[in-house]
PDB file of C-alpha atoms in Angstrom:
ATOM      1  CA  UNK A   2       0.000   0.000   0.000  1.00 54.00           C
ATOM      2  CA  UNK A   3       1.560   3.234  -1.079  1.00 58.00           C
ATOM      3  CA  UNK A   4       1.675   5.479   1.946  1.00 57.00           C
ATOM      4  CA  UNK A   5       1.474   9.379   2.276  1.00 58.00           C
ATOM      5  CA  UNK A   6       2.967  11.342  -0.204  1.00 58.00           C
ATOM      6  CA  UNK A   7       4.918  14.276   0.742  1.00 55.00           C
ATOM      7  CA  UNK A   8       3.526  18.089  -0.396  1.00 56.00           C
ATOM      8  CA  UNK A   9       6.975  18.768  -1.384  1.00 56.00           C
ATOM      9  CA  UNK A  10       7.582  17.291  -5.069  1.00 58.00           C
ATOM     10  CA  UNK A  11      10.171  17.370  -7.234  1.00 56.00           C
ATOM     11  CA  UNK A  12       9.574  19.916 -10.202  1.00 55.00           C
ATOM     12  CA  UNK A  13       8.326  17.725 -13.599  1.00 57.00           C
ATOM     13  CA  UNK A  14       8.589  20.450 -15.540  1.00 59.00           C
ATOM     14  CA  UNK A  15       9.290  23.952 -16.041  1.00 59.00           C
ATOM     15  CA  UNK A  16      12.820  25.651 -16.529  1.00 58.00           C
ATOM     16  CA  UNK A  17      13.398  27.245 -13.766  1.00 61.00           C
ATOM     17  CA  UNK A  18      15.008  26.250 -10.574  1.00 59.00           C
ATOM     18  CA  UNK A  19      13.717  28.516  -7.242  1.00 60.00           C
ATOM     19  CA  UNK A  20      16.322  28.911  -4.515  1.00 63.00           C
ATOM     20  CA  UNK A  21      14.833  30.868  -1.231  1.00 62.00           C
ATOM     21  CA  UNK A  22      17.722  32.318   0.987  1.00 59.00           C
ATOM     22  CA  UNK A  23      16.954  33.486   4.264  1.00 60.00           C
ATOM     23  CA  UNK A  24      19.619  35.464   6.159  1.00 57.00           C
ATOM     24  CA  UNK A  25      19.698  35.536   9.770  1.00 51.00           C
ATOM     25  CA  UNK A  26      19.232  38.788  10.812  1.00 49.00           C
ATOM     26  CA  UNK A  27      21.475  41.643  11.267  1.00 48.00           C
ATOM     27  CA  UNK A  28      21.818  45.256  12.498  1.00 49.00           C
ATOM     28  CA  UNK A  29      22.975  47.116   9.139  1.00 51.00           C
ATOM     29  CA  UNK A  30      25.107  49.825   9.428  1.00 52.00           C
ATOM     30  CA  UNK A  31      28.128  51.567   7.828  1.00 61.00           C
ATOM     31  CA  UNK A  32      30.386  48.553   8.031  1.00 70.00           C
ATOM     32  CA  UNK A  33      30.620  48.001   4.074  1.00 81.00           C
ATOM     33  CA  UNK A  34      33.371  46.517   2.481  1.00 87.00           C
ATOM     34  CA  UNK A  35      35.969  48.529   0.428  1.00 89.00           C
ATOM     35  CA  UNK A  36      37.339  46.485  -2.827  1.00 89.00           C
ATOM     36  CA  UNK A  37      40.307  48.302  -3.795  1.00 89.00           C
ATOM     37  CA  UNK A  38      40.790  47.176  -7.845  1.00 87.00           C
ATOM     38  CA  UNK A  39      42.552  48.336 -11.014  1.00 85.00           C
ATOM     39  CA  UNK A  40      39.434  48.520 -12.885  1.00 83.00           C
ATOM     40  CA  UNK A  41      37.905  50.335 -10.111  1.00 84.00           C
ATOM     41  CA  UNK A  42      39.806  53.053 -10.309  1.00 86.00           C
ATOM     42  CA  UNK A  43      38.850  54.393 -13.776  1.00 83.00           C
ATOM     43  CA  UNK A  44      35.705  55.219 -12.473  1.00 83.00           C
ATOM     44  CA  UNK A  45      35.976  56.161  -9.007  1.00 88.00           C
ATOM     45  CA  UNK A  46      39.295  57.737  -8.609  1.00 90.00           C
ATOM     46  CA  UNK A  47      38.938  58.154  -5.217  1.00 91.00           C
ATOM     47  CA  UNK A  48      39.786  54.791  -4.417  1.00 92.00           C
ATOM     48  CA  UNK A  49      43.844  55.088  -6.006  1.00 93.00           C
ATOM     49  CA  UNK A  50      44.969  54.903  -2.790  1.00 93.00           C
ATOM     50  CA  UNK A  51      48.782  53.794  -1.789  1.00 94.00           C
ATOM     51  CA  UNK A  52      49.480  50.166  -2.118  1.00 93.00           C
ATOM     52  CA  UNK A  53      51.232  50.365   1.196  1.00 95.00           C
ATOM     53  CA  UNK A  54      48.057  51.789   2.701  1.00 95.00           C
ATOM     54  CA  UNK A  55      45.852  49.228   1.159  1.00 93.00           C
ATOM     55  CA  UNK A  56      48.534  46.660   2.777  1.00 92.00           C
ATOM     56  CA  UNK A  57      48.560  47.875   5.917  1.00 94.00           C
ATOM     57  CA  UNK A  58      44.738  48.711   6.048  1.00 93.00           C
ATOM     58  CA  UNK A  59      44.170  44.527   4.924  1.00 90.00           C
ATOM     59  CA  UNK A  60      46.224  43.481   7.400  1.00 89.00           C
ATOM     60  CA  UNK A  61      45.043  44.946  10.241  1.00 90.00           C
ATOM     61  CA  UNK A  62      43.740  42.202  12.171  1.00 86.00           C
ATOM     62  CA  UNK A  63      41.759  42.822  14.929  1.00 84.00           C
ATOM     63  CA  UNK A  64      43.032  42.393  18.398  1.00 80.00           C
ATOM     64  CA  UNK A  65      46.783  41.790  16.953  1.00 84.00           C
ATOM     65  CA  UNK A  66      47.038  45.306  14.615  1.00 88.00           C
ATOM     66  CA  UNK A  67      46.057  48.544  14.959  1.00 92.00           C
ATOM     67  CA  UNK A  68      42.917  49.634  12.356  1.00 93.00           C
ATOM     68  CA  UNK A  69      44.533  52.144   9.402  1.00 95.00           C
ATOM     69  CA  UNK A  70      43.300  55.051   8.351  1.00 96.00           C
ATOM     70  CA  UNK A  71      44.508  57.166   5.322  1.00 95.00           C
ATOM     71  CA  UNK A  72      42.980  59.767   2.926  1.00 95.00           C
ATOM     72  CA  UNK A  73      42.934  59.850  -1.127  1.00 95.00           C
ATOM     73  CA  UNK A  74      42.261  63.090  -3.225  1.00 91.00           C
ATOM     74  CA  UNK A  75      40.946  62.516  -6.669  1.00 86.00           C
ATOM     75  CA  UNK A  76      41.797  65.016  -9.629  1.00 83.00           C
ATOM     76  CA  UNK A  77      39.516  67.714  -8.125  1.00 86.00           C
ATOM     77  CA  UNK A  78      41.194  67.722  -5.215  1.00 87.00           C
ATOM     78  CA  UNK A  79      38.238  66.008  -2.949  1.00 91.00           C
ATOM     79  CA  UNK A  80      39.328  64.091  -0.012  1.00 94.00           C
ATOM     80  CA  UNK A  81      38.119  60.845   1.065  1.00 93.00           C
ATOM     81  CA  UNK A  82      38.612  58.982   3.915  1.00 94.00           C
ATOM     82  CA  UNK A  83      39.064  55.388   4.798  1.00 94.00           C
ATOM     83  CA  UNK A  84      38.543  53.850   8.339  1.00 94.00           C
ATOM     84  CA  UNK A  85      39.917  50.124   7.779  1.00 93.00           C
ATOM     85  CA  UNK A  86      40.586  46.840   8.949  1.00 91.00           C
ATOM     86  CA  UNK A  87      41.583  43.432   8.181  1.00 90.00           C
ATOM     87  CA  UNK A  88      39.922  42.232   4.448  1.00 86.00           C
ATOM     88  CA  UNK A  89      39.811  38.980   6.134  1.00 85.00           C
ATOM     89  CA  UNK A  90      37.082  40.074   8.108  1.00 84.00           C
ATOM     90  CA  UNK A  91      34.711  40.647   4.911  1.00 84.00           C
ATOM     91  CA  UNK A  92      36.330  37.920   2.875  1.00 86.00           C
ATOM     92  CA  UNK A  93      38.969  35.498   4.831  1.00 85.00           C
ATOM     93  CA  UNK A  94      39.065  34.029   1.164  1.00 88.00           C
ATOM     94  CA  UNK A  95      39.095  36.603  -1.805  1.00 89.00           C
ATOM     95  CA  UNK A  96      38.927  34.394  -4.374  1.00 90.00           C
ATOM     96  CA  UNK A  97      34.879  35.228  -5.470  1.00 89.00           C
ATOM     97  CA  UNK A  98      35.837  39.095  -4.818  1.00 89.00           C
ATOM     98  CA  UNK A  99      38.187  39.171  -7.438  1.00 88.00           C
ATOM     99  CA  UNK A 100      35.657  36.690  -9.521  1.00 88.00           C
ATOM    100  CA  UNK A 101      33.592  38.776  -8.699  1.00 87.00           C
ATOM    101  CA  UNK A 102      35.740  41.487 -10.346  1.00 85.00           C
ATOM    102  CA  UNK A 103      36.584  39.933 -13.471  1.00 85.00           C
ATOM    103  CA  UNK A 104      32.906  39.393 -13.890  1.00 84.00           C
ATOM    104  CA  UNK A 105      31.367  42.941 -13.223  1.00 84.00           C
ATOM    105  CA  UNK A 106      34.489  43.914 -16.611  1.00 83.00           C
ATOM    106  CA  UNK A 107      32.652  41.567 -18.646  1.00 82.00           C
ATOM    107  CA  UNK A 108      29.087  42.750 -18.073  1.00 81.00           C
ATOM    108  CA  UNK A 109      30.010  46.487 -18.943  1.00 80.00           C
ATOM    109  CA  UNK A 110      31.992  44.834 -21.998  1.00 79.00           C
ATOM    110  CA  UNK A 111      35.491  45.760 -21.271  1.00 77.00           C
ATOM    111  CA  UNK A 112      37.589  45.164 -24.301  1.00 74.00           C
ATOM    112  CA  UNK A 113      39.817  42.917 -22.365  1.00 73.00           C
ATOM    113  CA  UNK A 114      37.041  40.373 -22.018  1.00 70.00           C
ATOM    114  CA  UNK A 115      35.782  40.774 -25.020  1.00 66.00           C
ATOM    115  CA  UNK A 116      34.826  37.219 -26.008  1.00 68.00           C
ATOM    116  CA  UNK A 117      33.949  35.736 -22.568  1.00 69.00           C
ATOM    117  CA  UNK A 118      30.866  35.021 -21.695  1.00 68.00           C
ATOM    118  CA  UNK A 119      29.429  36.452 -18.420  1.00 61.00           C
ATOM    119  CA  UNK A 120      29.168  32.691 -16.751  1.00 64.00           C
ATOM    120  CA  UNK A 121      31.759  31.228 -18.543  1.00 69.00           C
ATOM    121  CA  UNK A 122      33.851  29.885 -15.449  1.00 72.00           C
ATOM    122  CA  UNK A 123      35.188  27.513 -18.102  1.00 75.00           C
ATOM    123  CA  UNK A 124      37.332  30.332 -19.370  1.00 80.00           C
ATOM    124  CA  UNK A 125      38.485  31.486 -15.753  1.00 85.00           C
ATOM    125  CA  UNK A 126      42.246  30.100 -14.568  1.00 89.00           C
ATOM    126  CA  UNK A 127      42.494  30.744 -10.604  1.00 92.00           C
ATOM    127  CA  UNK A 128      44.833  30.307  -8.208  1.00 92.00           C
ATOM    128  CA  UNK A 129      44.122  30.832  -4.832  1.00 92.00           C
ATOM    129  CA  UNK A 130      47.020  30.859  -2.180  1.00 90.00           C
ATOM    130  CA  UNK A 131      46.299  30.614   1.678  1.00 87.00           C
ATOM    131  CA  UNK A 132      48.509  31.910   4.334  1.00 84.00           C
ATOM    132  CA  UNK A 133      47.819  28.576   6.893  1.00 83.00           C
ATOM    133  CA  UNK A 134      45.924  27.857   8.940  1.00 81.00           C
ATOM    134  CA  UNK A 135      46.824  25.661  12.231  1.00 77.00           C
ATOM    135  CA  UNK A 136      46.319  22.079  12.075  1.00 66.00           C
ATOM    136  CA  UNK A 137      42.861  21.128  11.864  1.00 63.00           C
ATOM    137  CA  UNK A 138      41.371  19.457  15.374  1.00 63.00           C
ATOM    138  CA  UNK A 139      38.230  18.811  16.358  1.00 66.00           C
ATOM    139  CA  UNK A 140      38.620  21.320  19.518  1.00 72.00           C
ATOM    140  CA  UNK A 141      35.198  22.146  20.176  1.00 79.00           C
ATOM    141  CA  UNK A 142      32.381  20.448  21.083  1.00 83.00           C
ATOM    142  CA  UNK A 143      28.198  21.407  21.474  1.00 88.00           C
ATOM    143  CA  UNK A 144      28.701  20.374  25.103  1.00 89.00           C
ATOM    144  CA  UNK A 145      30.982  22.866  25.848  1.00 87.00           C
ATOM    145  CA  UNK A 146      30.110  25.605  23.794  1.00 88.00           C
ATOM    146  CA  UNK A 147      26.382  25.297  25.655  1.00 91.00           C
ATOM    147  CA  UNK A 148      27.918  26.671  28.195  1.00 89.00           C
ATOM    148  CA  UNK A 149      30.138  29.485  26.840  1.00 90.00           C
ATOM    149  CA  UNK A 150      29.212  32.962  27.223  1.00 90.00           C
ATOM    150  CA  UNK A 151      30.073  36.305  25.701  1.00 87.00           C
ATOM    151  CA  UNK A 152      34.122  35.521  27.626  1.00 87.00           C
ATOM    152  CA  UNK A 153      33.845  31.723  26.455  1.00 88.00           C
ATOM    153  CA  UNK A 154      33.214  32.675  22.710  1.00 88.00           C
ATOM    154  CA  UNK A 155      36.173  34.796  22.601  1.00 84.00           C
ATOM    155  CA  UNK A 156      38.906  33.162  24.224  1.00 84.00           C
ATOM    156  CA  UNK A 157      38.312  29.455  25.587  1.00 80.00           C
ATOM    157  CA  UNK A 158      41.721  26.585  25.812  1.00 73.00           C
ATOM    158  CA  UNK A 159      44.019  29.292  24.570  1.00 71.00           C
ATOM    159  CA  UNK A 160      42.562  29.820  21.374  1.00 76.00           C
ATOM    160  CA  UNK A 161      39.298  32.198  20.491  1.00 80.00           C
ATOM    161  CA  UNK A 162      36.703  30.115  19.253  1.00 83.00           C
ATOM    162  CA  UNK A 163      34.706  32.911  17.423  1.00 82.00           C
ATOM    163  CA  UNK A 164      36.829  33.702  15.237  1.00 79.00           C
ATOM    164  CA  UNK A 165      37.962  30.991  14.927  1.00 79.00           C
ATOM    165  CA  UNK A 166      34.700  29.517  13.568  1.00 81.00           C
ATOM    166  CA  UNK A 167      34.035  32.722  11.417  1.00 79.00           C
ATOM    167  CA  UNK A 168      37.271  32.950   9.502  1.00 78.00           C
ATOM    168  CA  UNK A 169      37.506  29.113   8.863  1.00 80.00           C
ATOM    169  CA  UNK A 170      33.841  28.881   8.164  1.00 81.00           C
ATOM    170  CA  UNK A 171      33.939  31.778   5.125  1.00 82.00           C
ATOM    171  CA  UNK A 172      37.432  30.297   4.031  1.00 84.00           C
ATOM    172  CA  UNK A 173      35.979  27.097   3.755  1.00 84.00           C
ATOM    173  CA  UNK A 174      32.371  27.793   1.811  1.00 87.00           C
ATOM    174  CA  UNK A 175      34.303  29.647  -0.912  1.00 89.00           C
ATOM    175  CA  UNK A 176      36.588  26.820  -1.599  1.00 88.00           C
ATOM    176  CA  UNK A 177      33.840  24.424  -1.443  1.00 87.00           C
ATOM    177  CA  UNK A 178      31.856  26.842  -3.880  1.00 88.00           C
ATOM    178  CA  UNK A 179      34.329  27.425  -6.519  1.00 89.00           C
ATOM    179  CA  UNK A 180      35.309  23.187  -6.087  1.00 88.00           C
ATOM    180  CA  UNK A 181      31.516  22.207  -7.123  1.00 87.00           C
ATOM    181  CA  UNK A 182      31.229  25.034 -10.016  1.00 87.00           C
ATOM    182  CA  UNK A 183      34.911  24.180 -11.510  1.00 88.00           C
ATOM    183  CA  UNK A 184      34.148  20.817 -11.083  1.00 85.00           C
ATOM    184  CA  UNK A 185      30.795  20.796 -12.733  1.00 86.00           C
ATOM    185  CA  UNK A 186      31.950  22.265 -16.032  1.00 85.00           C
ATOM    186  CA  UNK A 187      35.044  19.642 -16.060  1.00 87.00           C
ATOM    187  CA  UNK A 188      37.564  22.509 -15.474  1.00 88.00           C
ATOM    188  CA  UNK A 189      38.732  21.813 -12.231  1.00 88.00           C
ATOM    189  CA  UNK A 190      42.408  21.731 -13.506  1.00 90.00           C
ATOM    190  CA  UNK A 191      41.608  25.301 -13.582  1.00 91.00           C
ATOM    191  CA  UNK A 192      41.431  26.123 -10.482  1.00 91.00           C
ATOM    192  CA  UNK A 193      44.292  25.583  -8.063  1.00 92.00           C
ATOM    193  CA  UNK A 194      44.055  26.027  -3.951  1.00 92.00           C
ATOM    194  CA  UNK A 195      47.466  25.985  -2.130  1.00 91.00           C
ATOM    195  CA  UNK A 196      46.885  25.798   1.460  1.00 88.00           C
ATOM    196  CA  UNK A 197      48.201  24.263   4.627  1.00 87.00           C
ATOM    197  CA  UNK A 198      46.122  23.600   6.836  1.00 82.00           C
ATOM    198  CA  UNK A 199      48.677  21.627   9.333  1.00 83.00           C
ATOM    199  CA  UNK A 200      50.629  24.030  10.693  1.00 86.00           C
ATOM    200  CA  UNK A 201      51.969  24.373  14.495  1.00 86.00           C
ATOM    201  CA  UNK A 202      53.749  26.033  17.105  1.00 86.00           C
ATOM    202  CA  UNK A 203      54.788  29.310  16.348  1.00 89.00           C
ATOM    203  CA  UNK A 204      54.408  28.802  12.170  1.00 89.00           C
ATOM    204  CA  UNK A 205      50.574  29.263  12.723  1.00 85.00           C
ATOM    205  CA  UNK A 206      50.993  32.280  14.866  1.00 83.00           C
ATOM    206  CA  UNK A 207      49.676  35.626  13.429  1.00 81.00           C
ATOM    207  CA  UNK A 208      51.775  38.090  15.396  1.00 83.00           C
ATOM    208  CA  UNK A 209      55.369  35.941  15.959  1.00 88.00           C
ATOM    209  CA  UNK A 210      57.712  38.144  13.198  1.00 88.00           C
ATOM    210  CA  UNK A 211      61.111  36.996  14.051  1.00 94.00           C
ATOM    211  CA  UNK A 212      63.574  35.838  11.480  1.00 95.00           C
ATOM    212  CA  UNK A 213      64.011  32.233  12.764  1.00 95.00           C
ATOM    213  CA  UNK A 214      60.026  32.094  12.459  1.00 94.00           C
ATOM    214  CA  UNK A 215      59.706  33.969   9.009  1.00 94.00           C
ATOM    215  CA  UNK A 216      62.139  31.461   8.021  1.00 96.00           C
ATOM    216  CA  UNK A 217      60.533  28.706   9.056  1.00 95.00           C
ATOM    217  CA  UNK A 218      57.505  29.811   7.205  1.00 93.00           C
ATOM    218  CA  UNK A 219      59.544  29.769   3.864  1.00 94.00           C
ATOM    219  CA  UNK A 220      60.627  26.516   4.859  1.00 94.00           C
ATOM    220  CA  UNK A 221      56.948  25.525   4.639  1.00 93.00           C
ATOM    221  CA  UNK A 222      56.096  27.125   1.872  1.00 93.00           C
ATOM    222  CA  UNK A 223      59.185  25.452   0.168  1.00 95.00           C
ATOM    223  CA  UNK A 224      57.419  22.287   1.523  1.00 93.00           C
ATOM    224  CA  UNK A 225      53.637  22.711   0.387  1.00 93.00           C
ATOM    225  CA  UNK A 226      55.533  22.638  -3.418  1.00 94.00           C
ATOM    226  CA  UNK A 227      56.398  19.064  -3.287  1.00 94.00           C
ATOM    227  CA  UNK A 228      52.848  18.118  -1.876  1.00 93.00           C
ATOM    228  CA  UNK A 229      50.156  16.688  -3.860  1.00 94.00           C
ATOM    229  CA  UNK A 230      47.522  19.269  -5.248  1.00 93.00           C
ATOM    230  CA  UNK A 231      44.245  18.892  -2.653  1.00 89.00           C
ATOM    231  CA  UNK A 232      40.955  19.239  -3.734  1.00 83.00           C
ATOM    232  CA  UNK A 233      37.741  18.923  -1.750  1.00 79.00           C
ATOM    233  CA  UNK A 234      35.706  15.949  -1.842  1.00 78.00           C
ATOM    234  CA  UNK A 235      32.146  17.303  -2.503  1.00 73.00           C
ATOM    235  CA  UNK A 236      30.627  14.335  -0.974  1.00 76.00           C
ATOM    236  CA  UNK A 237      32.523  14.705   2.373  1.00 73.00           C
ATOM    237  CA  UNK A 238      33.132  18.676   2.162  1.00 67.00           C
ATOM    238  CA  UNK A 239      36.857  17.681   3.101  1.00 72.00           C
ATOM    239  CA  UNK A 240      40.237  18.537   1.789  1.00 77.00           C
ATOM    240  CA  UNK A 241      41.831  15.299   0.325  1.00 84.00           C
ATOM    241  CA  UNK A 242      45.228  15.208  -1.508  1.00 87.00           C
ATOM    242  CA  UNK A 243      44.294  14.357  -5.440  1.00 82.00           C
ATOM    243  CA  UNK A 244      47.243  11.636  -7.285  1.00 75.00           C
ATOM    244  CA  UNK A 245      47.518  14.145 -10.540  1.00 81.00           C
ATOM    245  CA  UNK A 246      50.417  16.439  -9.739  1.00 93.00           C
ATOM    246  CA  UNK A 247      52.124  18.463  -6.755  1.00 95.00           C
ATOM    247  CA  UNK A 248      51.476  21.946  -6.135  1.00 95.00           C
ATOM    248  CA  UNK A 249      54.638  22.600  -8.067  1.00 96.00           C
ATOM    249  CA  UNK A 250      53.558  21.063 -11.335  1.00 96.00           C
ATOM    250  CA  UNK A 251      50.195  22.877 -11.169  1.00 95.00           C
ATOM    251  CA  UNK A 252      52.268  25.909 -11.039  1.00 95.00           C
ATOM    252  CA  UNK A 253      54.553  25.052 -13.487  1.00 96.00           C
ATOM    253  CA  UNK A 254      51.669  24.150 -15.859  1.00 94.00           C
ATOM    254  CA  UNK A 255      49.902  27.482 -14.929  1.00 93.00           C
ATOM    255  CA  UNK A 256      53.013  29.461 -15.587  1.00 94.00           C
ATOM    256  CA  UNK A 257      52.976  27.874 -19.355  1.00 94.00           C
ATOM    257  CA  UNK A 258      49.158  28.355 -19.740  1.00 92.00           C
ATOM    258  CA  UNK A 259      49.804  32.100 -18.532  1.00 90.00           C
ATOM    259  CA  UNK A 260      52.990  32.933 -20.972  1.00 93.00           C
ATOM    260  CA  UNK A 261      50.778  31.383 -24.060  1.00 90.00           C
ATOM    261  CA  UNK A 262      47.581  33.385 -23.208  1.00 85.00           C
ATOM    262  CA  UNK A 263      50.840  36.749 -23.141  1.00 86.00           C
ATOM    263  CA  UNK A 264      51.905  36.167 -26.235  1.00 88.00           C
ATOM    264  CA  UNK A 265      48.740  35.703 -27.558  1.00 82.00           C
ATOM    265  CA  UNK A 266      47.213  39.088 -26.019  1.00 77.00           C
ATOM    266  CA  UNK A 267      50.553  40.763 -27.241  1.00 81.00           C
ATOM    267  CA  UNK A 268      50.156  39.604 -30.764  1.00 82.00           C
ATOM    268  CA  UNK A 269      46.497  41.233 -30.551  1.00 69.00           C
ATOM    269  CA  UNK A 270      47.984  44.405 -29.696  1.00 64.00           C
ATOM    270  CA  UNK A 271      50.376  44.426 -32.279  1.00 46.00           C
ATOM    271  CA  UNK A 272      47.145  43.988 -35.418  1.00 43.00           C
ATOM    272  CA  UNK A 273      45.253  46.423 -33.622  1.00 38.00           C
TER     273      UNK A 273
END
């Protein structure tokens, strides 16, 4: 006997696929991101600011730098002002802002895109390089957290879970994101994450600048070539090494793809 069936079916036809996204509530204020890009520029000229301001102001992390705040005048001599902090706060992983960029040329037709198509991810080459994160542990539990409050949430075991979970958690969803779409149009050899996520000691510390630890860091870095290329499983949601090439390779192959695509755009310069 065929039992209830559920008021929820899926669509038999149609062409359209509905997606519903409810946020979950926030106090909107003034805290809006600032994109500083190239292409930018040309049309709000207030925004050619220093790129030692836009380094400083991006790497102001909260709690271990001091915000930075500068001023830009555009050709009529009107002053703007910039109260900033860490970019990682908006966007701990950049890679869909500067998508996002690339895209946003193409839709007002910029010459350099000229015969790209608006989702045509197939076309896009990415790489996206982390700065490390500390090895991954399963540190916190619902048990515990229960009974967290505001002092809990920001510093609990030596570490500071909310931030923790925020930074991670954005980092994360955009890799996942740009895994499923790249892998969807059978181009994920065009898209290339370098990360390590195993890091310890003093090498995952944000504020430890010393010379035996920045060399240490190149040490890793020197390291995460000869490692496999990881991509993430989109049935787990995990990072698991692939058996293609090493980070190196993908580079290497990049690099070629990259001098081609040069020479290409240089010979189109030359008939025009």
């Amino acid at each position: 006997m065929e039992g209830p069936k559920s008021p929820l079916q899926p669509p038999t036809c149609g062409s359209l696929i509905t997606v519903l996204s409810i946020d979950g509530g926030a106090i909107r204020g003034r805290l809006q991101p600032t994109i500083f890009s190239t292409y930018e520029v040309k049309n709000k000229p207030s925004l050619d600011a220093l790129l030692s301001d836009i380094c400083i102001a991006t790497s102001a992390a909260p709690t271990y730098l001091p915000a930075h705040y500068f001023e830009t005048k555009d050709s009529d001599g009107k002053l703007r002002e910039f109260n900033l902090i860490d970019g990682g706060v908006a966007a701990n992983n950049p890679t869909l802002v500067a998508i996002g960029e690339v895209t946003k040329q193409i839709m007002r037709g910029n010459s350099d895109y000229f015969s790209i198509d608006q989702m045509d991810y197939g076309r896009l080459l990415v790489i996206s390089l982390g700065t490390g994160t500390a090895k991954s542990e399963e540190k916190y539990d619902a048990e515990d957290a229960a009974k967290w409050g505001l002092l809990g949430w920001l510093t609990s075991g030596g570490s500071t879970p909310l931030i923790d979970v925020f930074s991670q958690a954005s980092s994360d969803m955009v890799d996942l994101h740009l895994s499923v779409v790249f892998q969807a149009l059978h181009s994920e050899k065009n898209y290339l994450r370098i990360q390590d996520d195993s890091l310890t000691g003093d090498v995952s510390s944000v504020d430890v600048a010393t010379k035996k630890n920045l060399d240490n860091l190149v040490k890793v870095g020197e390291g995460l070539l000869k490692k496999p290329v990881s991509r993430v499983n989109l049935e787990t949601g995990l990072v698991e090494p692939s058996d293609q090439e090493t980070n190196e390779e993908a580079l290497r192959r990049f690099a070629k793809i990259l001098s081609k695509e040069k020479r290409l755009r240089d010979c189109k310069g030359i008939k025009t």
